[in-house]
Tab-separated table of C-alpha atoms in Angstrom:
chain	number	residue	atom	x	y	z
A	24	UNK	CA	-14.629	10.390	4.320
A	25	UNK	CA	-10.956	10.127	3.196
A	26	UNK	CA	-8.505	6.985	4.325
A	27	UNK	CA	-5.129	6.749	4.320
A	28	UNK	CA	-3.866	2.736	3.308
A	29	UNK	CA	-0.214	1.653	4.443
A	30	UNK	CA	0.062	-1.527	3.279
A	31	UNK	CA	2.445	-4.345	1.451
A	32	UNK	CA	0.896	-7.326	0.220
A	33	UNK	CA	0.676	-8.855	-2.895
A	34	UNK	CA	-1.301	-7.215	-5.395
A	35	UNK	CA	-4.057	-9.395	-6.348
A	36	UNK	CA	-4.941	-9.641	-2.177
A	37	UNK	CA	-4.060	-5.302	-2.784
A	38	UNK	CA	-6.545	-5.370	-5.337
A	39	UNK	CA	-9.271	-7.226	-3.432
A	40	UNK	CA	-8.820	-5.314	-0.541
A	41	UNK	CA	-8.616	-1.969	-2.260
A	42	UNK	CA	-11.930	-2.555	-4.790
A	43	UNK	CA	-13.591	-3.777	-0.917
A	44	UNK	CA	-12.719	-0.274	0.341
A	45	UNK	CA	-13.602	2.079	-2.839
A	46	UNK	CA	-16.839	0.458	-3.180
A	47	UNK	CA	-17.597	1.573	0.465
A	48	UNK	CA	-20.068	4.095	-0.315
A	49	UNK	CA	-18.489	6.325	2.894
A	50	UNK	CA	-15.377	6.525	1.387
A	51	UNK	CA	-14.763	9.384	-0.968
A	52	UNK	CA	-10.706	8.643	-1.333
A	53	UNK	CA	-7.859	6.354	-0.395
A	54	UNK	CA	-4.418	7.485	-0.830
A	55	UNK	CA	-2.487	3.841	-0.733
A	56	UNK	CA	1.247	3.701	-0.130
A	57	UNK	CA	2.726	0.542	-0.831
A	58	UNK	CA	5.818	-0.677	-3.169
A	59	UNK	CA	4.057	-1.048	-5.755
A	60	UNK	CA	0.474	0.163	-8.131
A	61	UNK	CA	-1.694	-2.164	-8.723
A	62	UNK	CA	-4.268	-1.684	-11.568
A	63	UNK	CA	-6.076	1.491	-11.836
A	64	UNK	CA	-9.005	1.391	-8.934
A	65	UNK	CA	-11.626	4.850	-8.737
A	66	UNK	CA	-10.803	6.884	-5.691
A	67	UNK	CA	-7.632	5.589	-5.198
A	68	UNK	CA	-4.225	7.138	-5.344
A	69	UNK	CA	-0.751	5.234	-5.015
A	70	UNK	CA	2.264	7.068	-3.835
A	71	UNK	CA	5.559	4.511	-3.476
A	72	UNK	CA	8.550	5.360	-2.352
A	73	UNK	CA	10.820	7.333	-4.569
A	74	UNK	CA	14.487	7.629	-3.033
A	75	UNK	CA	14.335	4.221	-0.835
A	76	UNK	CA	13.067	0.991	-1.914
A	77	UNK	CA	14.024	-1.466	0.579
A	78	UNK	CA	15.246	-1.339	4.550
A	79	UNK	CA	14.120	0.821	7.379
A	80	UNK	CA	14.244	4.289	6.086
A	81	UNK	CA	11.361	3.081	3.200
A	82	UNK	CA	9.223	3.178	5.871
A	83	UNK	CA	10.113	6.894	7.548
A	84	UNK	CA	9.737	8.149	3.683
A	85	UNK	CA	6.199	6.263	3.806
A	86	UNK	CA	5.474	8.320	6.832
A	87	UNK	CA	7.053	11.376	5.688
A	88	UNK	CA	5.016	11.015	2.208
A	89	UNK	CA	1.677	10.802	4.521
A	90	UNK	CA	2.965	13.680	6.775
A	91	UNK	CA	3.285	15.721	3.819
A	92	UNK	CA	0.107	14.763	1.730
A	93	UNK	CA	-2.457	18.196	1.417
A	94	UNK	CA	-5.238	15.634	1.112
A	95	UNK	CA	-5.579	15.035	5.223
A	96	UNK	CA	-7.798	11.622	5.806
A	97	UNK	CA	-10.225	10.586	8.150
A	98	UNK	CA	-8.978	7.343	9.020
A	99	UNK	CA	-5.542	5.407	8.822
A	100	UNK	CA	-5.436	1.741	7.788
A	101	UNK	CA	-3.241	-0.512	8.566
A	102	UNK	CA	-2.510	-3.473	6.694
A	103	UNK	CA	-0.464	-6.236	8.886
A	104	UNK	CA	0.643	-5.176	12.215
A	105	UNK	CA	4.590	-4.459	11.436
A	106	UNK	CA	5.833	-2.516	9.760
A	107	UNK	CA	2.726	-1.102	7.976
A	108	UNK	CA	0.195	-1.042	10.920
A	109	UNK	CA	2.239	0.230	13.234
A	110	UNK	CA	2.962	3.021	10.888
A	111	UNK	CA	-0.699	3.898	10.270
A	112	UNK	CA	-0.942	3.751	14.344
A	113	UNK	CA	1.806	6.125	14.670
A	114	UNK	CA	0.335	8.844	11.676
A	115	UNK	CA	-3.267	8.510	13.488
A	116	UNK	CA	-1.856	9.305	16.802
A	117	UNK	CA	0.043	12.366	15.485
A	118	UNK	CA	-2.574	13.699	13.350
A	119	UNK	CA	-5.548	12.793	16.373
A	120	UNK	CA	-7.854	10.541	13.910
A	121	UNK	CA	-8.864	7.230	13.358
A	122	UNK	CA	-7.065	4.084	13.379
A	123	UNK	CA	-8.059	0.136	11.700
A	124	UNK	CA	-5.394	-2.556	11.805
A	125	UNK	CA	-6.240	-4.875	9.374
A	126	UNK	CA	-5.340	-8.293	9.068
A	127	UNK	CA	-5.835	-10.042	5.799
A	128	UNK	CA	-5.712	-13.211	3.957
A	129	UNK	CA	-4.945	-15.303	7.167
């Protein structure tokens, strides 16, 4: 199973979170978009944004970058409810899969 991760945290709760998920012996790949990579993780690949970096329209590339991907996943995660999990919500409604809203580190 494949997963699709929109998330911004920082990245030592990224990392946890992300080594959680890749050690999940159902997952076979997580494509991550966040600001940032963190370190190097198996299974995992990090797309950031690459024309805007702060505001409103970083978040319709985000979803334009998933839109886009070839890999299609299973499931969309959501990390936080706004912006990111209501982005994941959004992609798993148009694409008629899976949806987690996760709430971390609280």
């Amino acid at each position: 199973m494949k997963a699709s991760v929109f998330m911004k945290t920082g990245n030592a709760d990224a990392v946890y979170f992300l080594e959680s998920l890749a050690n999940a012996n159902a997952l076979t790949h997580i494509d991550v978009y966040r600001d940032s990579i963190t370190s190097p993780i198996d299974r995992v690949t990090y797309h950031t944004n690459r024309v805007f970096k702060t505001g409103t329209l970083r978040i319709i590339e985000r979803f334009i970058q998933a839109l886009l991907q070839p890999r299609k996943p299973d499931v969309y995660i959501g990390v936080y409810e706004y912006p990111h999990g209501l982005l994941a919500f959004a992609m798993s409604k148009f694409a008629q899969k899976r949806f987690v809203l996760c709430v971390i580190g609280n």
